[in-house]
Every structure is written in C-alpha cells, then in structure tokens.
PDB file of C-alpha atoms in Angstrom:
ATOM      1  CA  UNK A   1       0.000   0.000   0.000  1.00  0.00           C
ATOM      2  CA  UNK A   2       1.103   3.510  -0.813  1.00  0.00           C
ATOM      3  CA  UNK A   3      -1.362   5.903   0.835  1.00  0.00           C
ATOM      4  CA  UNK A   4      -0.971   8.808  -1.603  1.00  0.00           C
ATOM      5  CA  UNK A   5      -3.917   9.652  -3.827  1.00  0.00           C
ATOM      6  CA  UNK A   6      -4.178   7.443  -6.898  1.00  0.00           C
ATOM      7  CA  UNK A   7      -3.215  10.363  -9.189  1.00  0.00           C
ATOM      8  CA  UNK A   8       0.004  10.772  -7.119  1.00  0.00           C
ATOM      9  CA  UNK A   9       0.990   7.100  -7.376  1.00  0.00           C
ATOM     10  CA  UNK A  10      -1.080   5.627  -4.557  1.00  0.00           C
ATOM     11  CA  UNK A  11      -2.116   1.972  -4.637  1.00  0.00           C
ATOM     12  CA  UNK A  12      -3.284  -0.936  -2.507  1.00  0.00           C
ATOM     13  CA  UNK A  13      -2.498  -4.604  -3.199  1.00  0.00           C
ATOM     14  CA  UNK A  14      -4.627  -7.429  -1.825  1.00  0.00           C
ATOM     15  CA  UNK A  15      -4.207 -11.163  -2.037  1.00  0.00           C
ATOM     16  CA  UNK A  16      -4.295 -14.537  -0.364  1.00  0.00           C
ATOM     17  CA  UNK A  17      -1.493 -17.079  -0.263  1.00  0.00           C
ATOM     18  CA  UNK A  18      -1.960 -20.822   0.162  1.00  0.00           C
ATOM     19  CA  UNK A  19       0.990 -23.167   0.806  1.00  0.00           C
ATOM     20  CA  UNK A  20       0.992 -26.929   1.309  1.00  0.00           C
ATOM     21  CA  UNK A  21       3.720 -29.318   2.377  1.00  0.00           C
ATOM     22  CA  UNK A  22       4.785 -32.185   0.135  1.00  0.00           C
ATOM     23  CA  UNK A  23       7.140 -35.133   0.736  1.00  0.00           C
ATOM     24  CA  UNK A  24      10.936 -34.724   0.810  1.00  0.00           C
ATOM     25  CA  UNK A  25      10.976 -31.289   2.508  1.00  0.00           C
ATOM     26  CA  UNK A  26       9.159 -29.499  -0.300  1.00  0.00           C
ATOM     27  CA  UNK A  27       6.328 -26.966  -0.361  1.00  0.00           C
ATOM     28  CA  UNK A  28       4.134 -25.787  -3.192  1.00  0.00           C
ATOM     29  CA  UNK A  29       1.905 -22.751  -3.107  1.00  0.00           C
ATOM     30  CA  UNK A  30      -0.014 -20.144  -5.017  1.00  0.00           C
ATOM     31  CA  UNK A  31      -0.612 -16.428  -4.454  1.00  0.00           C
ATOM     32  CA  UNK A  32      -3.244 -14.317  -6.226  1.00  0.00           C
ATOM     33  CA  UNK A  33      -2.822 -10.526  -6.096  1.00  0.00           C
ATOM     34  CA  UNK A  34      -5.037  -7.638  -7.146  1.00  0.00           C
ATOM     35  CA  UNK A  35      -3.757  -4.051  -7.132  1.00  0.00           C
ATOM     36  CA  UNK A  36      -6.068  -1.040  -7.017  1.00  0.00           C
ATOM     37  CA  UNK A  37      -4.507   2.107  -8.508  1.00  0.00           C
ATOM     38  CA  UNK A  38      -5.131   4.959 -10.964  1.00  0.00           C
ATOM     39  CA  UNK A  39      -4.153   2.859 -13.969  1.00  0.00           C
ATOM     40  CA  UNK A  40      -4.924  -0.659 -15.003  1.00  0.00           C
ATOM     41  CA  UNK A  41      -2.923  -3.206 -13.003  1.00  0.00           C
ATOM     42  CA  UNK A  42      -2.822  -6.930 -13.748  1.00  0.00           C
ATOM     43  CA  UNK A  43      -4.469  -9.552 -11.620  1.00  0.00           C
ATOM     44  CA  UNK A  44      -1.503 -11.850 -10.898  1.00  0.00           C
ATOM     45  CA  UNK A  45      -1.204 -15.565 -10.314  1.00  0.00           C
ATOM     46  CA  UNK A  46       2.021 -16.544  -8.518  1.00  0.00           C
ATOM     47  CA  UNK A  47       2.776 -20.261  -8.304  1.00  0.00           C
ATOM     48  CA  UNK A  48       5.754 -20.999  -6.054  1.00  0.00           C
ATOM     49  CA  UNK A  49       7.913 -23.889  -4.880  1.00  0.00           C
ATOM     50  CA  UNK A  50      10.439 -24.341  -2.036  1.00  0.00           C
ATOM     51  CA  UNK A  51      12.813 -27.225  -1.245  1.00  0.00           C
ATOM     52  CA  UNK A  52      14.622 -27.481   2.092  1.00  0.00           C
ATOM     53  CA  UNK A  53      17.777 -29.259   0.919  1.00  0.00           C
ATOM     54  CA  UNK A  54      19.658 -29.154   4.241  1.00  0.00           C
ATOM     55  CA  UNK A  55      18.622 -29.444   7.881  1.00  0.00           C
ATOM     56  CA  UNK A  56      20.596 -30.036  11.079  1.00  0.00           C
ATOM     57  CA  UNK A  57      17.890 -29.855  13.726  1.00  0.00           C
ATOM     58  CA  UNK A  58      20.247 -30.241  16.713  1.00  0.00           C
ATOM     59  CA  UNK A  59      22.181 -27.112  15.659  1.00  0.00           C
ATOM     60  CA  UNK A  60      19.109 -25.222  14.443  1.00  0.00           C
ATOM     61  CA  UNK A  61      20.442 -24.899  10.898  1.00  0.00           C
ATOM     62  CA  UNK A  62      18.577 -25.198   7.607  1.00  0.00           C
ATOM     63  CA  UNK A  63      18.985 -24.158   3.964  1.00  0.00           C
ATOM     64  CA  UNK A  64      16.386 -23.905   1.210  1.00  0.00           C
ATOM     65  CA  UNK A  65      15.998 -22.880  -2.414  1.00  0.00           C
ATOM     66  CA  UNK A  66      12.914 -21.955  -4.348  1.00  0.00           C
ATOM     67  CA  UNK A  67      11.203 -19.922  -7.007  1.00  0.00           C
ATOM     68  CA  UNK A  68       8.098 -17.831  -7.597  1.00  0.00           C
ATOM     69  CA  UNK A  69       6.654 -17.112 -11.050  1.00  0.00           C
ATOM     70  CA  UNK A  70       4.521 -13.988 -11.580  1.00  0.00           C
ATOM     71  CA  UNK A  71       1.932 -14.556 -14.307  1.00  0.00           C
ATOM     72  CA  UNK A  72      -0.350 -11.652 -15.263  1.00  0.00           C
ATOM     73  CA  UNK A  73      -3.910 -12.857 -15.829  1.00  0.00           C
ATOM     74  CA  UNK A  74      -5.183  -9.474 -17.062  1.00  0.00           C
ATOM     75  CA  UNK A  75      -3.444  -6.505 -18.758  1.00  0.00           C
ATOM     76  CA  UNK A  76      -1.178  -8.975 -20.554  1.00  0.00           C
ATOM     77  CA  UNK A  77      -0.224  -6.460 -23.232  1.00  0.00           C
ATOM     78  CA  UNK A  78       1.678  -4.346 -20.678  1.00  0.00           C
ATOM     79  CA  UNK A  79       2.563  -6.913 -17.989  1.00  0.00           C
ATOM     80  CA  UNK A  80       5.044  -9.725 -18.559  1.00  0.00           C
ATOM     81  CA  UNK A  81       5.649 -13.070 -16.873  1.00  0.00           C
ATOM     82  CA  UNK A  82       8.693 -12.876 -14.586  1.00  0.00           C
ATOM     83  CA  UNK A  83      10.358 -15.037 -11.966  1.00  0.00           C
ATOM     84  CA  UNK A  84      12.183 -14.829  -8.657  1.00  0.00           C
ATOM     85  CA  UNK A  85      14.747 -17.489  -7.671  1.00  0.00           C
ATOM     86  CA  UNK A  86      16.321 -17.642  -4.220  1.00  0.00           C
ATOM     87  CA  UNK A  87      18.613 -19.526  -1.820  1.00  0.00           C
ATOM     88  CA  UNK A  88      18.495 -18.916   1.945  1.00  0.00           C
ATOM     89  CA  UNK A  89      20.004 -20.310   5.125  1.00  0.00           C
ATOM     90  CA  UNK A  90      18.564 -20.022   8.609  1.00  0.00           C
ATOM     91  CA  UNK A  91      19.630 -20.368  12.227  1.00  0.00           C
ATOM     92  CA  UNK A  92      17.074 -21.213  14.912  1.00  0.00           C
ATOM     93  CA  UNK A  93      18.131 -20.426  18.488  1.00  0.00           C
ATOM     94  CA  UNK A  94      17.064 -22.831  21.228  1.00  0.00           C
ATOM     95  CA  UNK A  95      14.600 -22.099  23.997  1.00  0.00           C
ATOM     96  CA  UNK A  96      10.842 -21.715  24.146  1.00  0.00           C
ATOM     97  CA  UNK A  97      11.026 -18.264  22.565  1.00  0.00           C
ATOM     98  CA  UNK A  98      14.291 -18.518  20.675  1.00  0.00           C
ATOM     99  CA  UNK A  99      14.394 -16.401  17.497  1.00  0.00           C
ATOM    100  CA  UNK A 100      15.204 -17.518  13.965  1.00  0.00           C
ATOM    101  CA  UNK A 101      17.385 -15.500  11.581  1.00  0.00           C
ATOM    102  CA  UNK A 102      17.382 -16.102   7.830  1.00  0.00           C
ATOM    103  CA  UNK A 103      19.804 -14.725   5.252  1.00  0.00           C
ATOM    104  CA  UNK A 104      20.297 -15.355   1.546  1.00  0.00           C
ATOM    105  CA  UNK A 105      20.103 -14.003  -1.953  1.00  0.00           C
ATOM    106  CA  UNK A 106      17.747 -13.766  -4.900  1.00  0.00           C
ATOM    107  CA  UNK A 107      17.766 -13.190  -8.630  1.00  0.00           C
ATOM    108  CA  UNK A 108      15.066 -12.063 -11.040  1.00  0.00           C
ATOM    109  CA  UNK A 109      14.386 -13.538 -14.474  1.00  0.00           C
ATOM    110  CA  UNK A 110      12.375 -12.036 -17.299  1.00  0.00           C
ATOM    111  CA  UNK A 111      11.836  -8.609 -18.845  1.00  0.00           C
ATOM    112  CA  UNK A 112      12.077  -5.649 -16.438  1.00  0.00           C
ATOM    113  CA  UNK A 113      12.263  -1.886 -16.805  1.00  0.00           C
ATOM    114  CA  UNK A 114      15.714  -0.341 -17.078  1.00  0.00           C
ATOM    115  CA  UNK A 115      17.130   0.439 -13.624  1.00  0.00           C
ATOM    116  CA  UNK A 116      15.433  -2.524 -11.950  1.00  0.00           C
ATOM    117  CA  UNK A 117      17.671  -4.292  -9.433  1.00  0.00           C
ATOM    118  CA  UNK A 118      17.906  -7.884 -10.736  1.00  0.00           C
ATOM    119  CA  UNK A 119      19.584  -9.520  -7.721  1.00  0.00           C
ATOM    120  CA  UNK A 120      19.927  -8.818  -4.045  1.00  0.00           C
ATOM    121  CA  UNK A 121      19.827  -9.852  -0.417  1.00  0.00           C
ATOM    122  CA  UNK A 122      17.050 -11.504   1.595  1.00  0.00           C
ATOM    123  CA  UNK A 123      17.001 -11.199   5.393  1.00  0.00           C
ATOM    124  CA  UNK A 124      14.332 -12.278   7.879  1.00  0.00           C
ATOM    125  CA  UNK A 125      13.719 -12.392  11.610  1.00  0.00           C
ATOM    126  CA  UNK A 126      11.100 -14.427  13.480  1.00  0.00           C
ATOM    127  CA  UNK A 127      10.494 -13.961  17.197  1.00  0.00           C
ATOM    128  CA  UNK A 128       7.981 -16.147  19.054  1.00  0.00           C
ATOM    129  CA  UNK A 129       5.967 -14.064  21.521  1.00  0.00           C
ATOM    130  CA  UNK A 130       3.818 -16.920  22.838  1.00  0.00           C
ATOM    131  CA  UNK A 131       3.447 -20.566  21.806  1.00  0.00           C
ATOM    132  CA  UNK A 132       0.977 -19.523  19.097  1.00  0.00           C
ATOM    133  CA  UNK A 133       1.954 -15.945  18.164  1.00  0.00           C
ATOM    134  CA  UNK A 134       5.158 -14.667  16.567  1.00  0.00           C
ATOM    135  CA  UNK A 135       6.517 -11.389  15.280  1.00  0.00           C
ATOM    136  CA  UNK A 136       8.030 -11.670  11.806  1.00  0.00           C
ATOM    137  CA  UNK A 137       9.823  -9.362   9.430  1.00  0.00           C
ATOM    138  CA  UNK A 138      11.237 -10.005   5.951  1.00  0.00           C
ATOM    139  CA  UNK A 139      13.414  -7.733   3.804  1.00  0.00           C
ATOM    140  CA  UNK A 140      14.337  -7.948   0.121  1.00  0.00           C
ATOM    141  CA  UNK A 141      16.992  -5.425  -0.937  1.00  0.00           C
ATOM    142  CA  UNK A 142      16.831  -3.566  -4.217  1.00  0.00           C
ATOM    143  CA  UNK A 143      14.672  -1.334  -6.369  1.00  0.00           C
ATOM    144  CA  UNK A 144      12.124  -3.765  -7.826  1.00  0.00           C
ATOM    145  CA  UNK A 145       8.654  -5.203  -7.147  1.00  0.00           C
ATOM    146  CA  UNK A 146      10.065  -7.310  -4.272  1.00  0.00           C
ATOM    147  CA  UNK A 147      12.168  -4.522  -2.654  1.00  0.00           C
ATOM    148  CA  UNK A 148      10.287  -4.162   0.626  1.00  0.00           C
ATOM    149  CA  UNK A 149      10.616  -4.662   4.365  1.00  0.00           C
ATOM    150  CA  UNK A 150       7.501  -6.382   5.712  1.00  0.00           C
ATOM    151  CA  UNK A 151       6.896  -6.543   9.456  1.00  0.00           C
ATOM    152  CA  UNK A 152       3.978  -8.666  10.576  1.00  0.00           C
ATOM    153  CA  UNK A 153       2.419 -11.175  12.917  1.00  0.00           C
ATOM    154  CA  UNK A 154       1.964 -14.922  12.577  1.00  0.00           C
ATOM    155  CA  UNK A 155      -0.657 -16.960  14.407  1.00  0.00           C
ATOM    156  CA  UNK A 156      -0.340 -20.752  14.593  1.00  0.00           C
ATOM    157  CA  UNK A 157      -3.783 -22.334  14.951  1.00  0.00           C
ATOM    158  CA  UNK A 158      -2.375 -25.861  14.780  1.00  0.00           C
ATOM    159  CA  UNK A 159       0.768 -27.620  13.552  1.00  0.00           C
ATOM    160  CA  UNK A 160      -0.670 -27.462  10.016  1.00  0.00           C
ATOM    161  CA  UNK A 161      -2.604 -24.176   9.940  1.00  0.00           C
ATOM    162  CA  UNK A 162      -1.241 -20.646  10.329  1.00  0.00           C
ATOM    163  CA  UNK A 163      -2.262 -17.115   9.443  1.00  0.00           C
ATOM    164  CA  UNK A 164       0.323 -14.446   8.656  1.00  0.00           C
ATOM    165  CA  UNK A 165      -0.388 -10.789   8.080  1.00  0.00           C
ATOM    166  CA  UNK A 166       2.030  -7.955   7.410  1.00  0.00           C
ATOM    167  CA  UNK A 167       2.487  -4.470   6.009  1.00  0.00           C
ATOM    168  CA  UNK A 168       5.070  -3.882   3.254  1.00  0.00           C
ATOM    169  CA  UNK A 169       7.182  -0.716   3.169  1.00  0.00           C
ATOM    170  CA  UNK A 170       9.031  -0.059  -0.082  1.00  0.00           C
ATOM    171  CA  UNK A 171      12.793   0.439  -0.271  1.00  0.00           C
ATOM    172  CA  UNK A 172      12.315   3.393  -2.639  1.00  0.00           C
TER     173      UNK A 172
END
C-alpha cells in the first residue's frame, strides 16, 4: 500500500497465499494478487515452490531454495511473466522463545524496466511471543517489485494451519 492519492501514485495490493507441504521437505503454493490504482494493473497468479535441501535440527540450521513465477492474468499487453529465484540459510536459536534469523540471496528472471535491481539480499527475523503468536519481518533489498521490508504477525492455529499478516514498506 502507498497511501498517496491514486493520481500521485497511490495503490493498494490485496491477495491470499496458500501453501501446502509435500514429501521430501518441499512446499508448493499459489498467491493471487489484485492491485487497485489509478491505472490498469494486472491480476496476478504466482505459483511458487520451495525445497529445504539441508537441515541439522540439533544445531538449528537449515537451507532452502525456491522460485516464484509472476503470471499476469489481465493486462497482458503491458505486464510480462517474470520469476524470482532464491537460496536462503537459517539459524534457529534454542529455547521456548528462541528467534530464527534467515539470510540469503535472490535473482530475477524475465523482462524488467531499465534500472530494476535484478539480484539482491534476503534477510528475515522471526520472534515467538507466545506458543501460538510470533513477530516476523522479511526484507528484500533492491529497487524492484520485491524490494520491501515487511513486518507482521503470525498466528499458529495448529501444527498445520497458520495465518500471517504484514504491512510492506518499499525500499524506494
């Protein structure tokens, strides 16, 4: 969201995300996003995949790689299909409310406007507040559609069901 008037570049983006676990430490998901602004914006479908290729539970270490593909469903004349590929590592600290830090990098594939940052850094922090509630924040460096810091809250309803909500603040 950018709370300026629409004529001054304001917009709001809305969308759900659904992720499911698969065998062999993999996840598959889909996001659908709608952006309200002064001009026509595409409705986007974003299939995504993540594979945790390393885990050492006793030391709290893990590493994963994945991708997200952005497919415009409307406004296809002006919007192009693009992709994000990433590799991250994380460290979980022990204790009932031990935090987790994540760090890695990403790259973009596809056609982008000149001046778009095509690779960068990913950093994240998760802090359990209670057994079911955690504070989270993610950051993607760069000047592109992913270049945001997003603080938020996660609520774990069960071992298989969670709700996360956040507010994204652009790098530029």
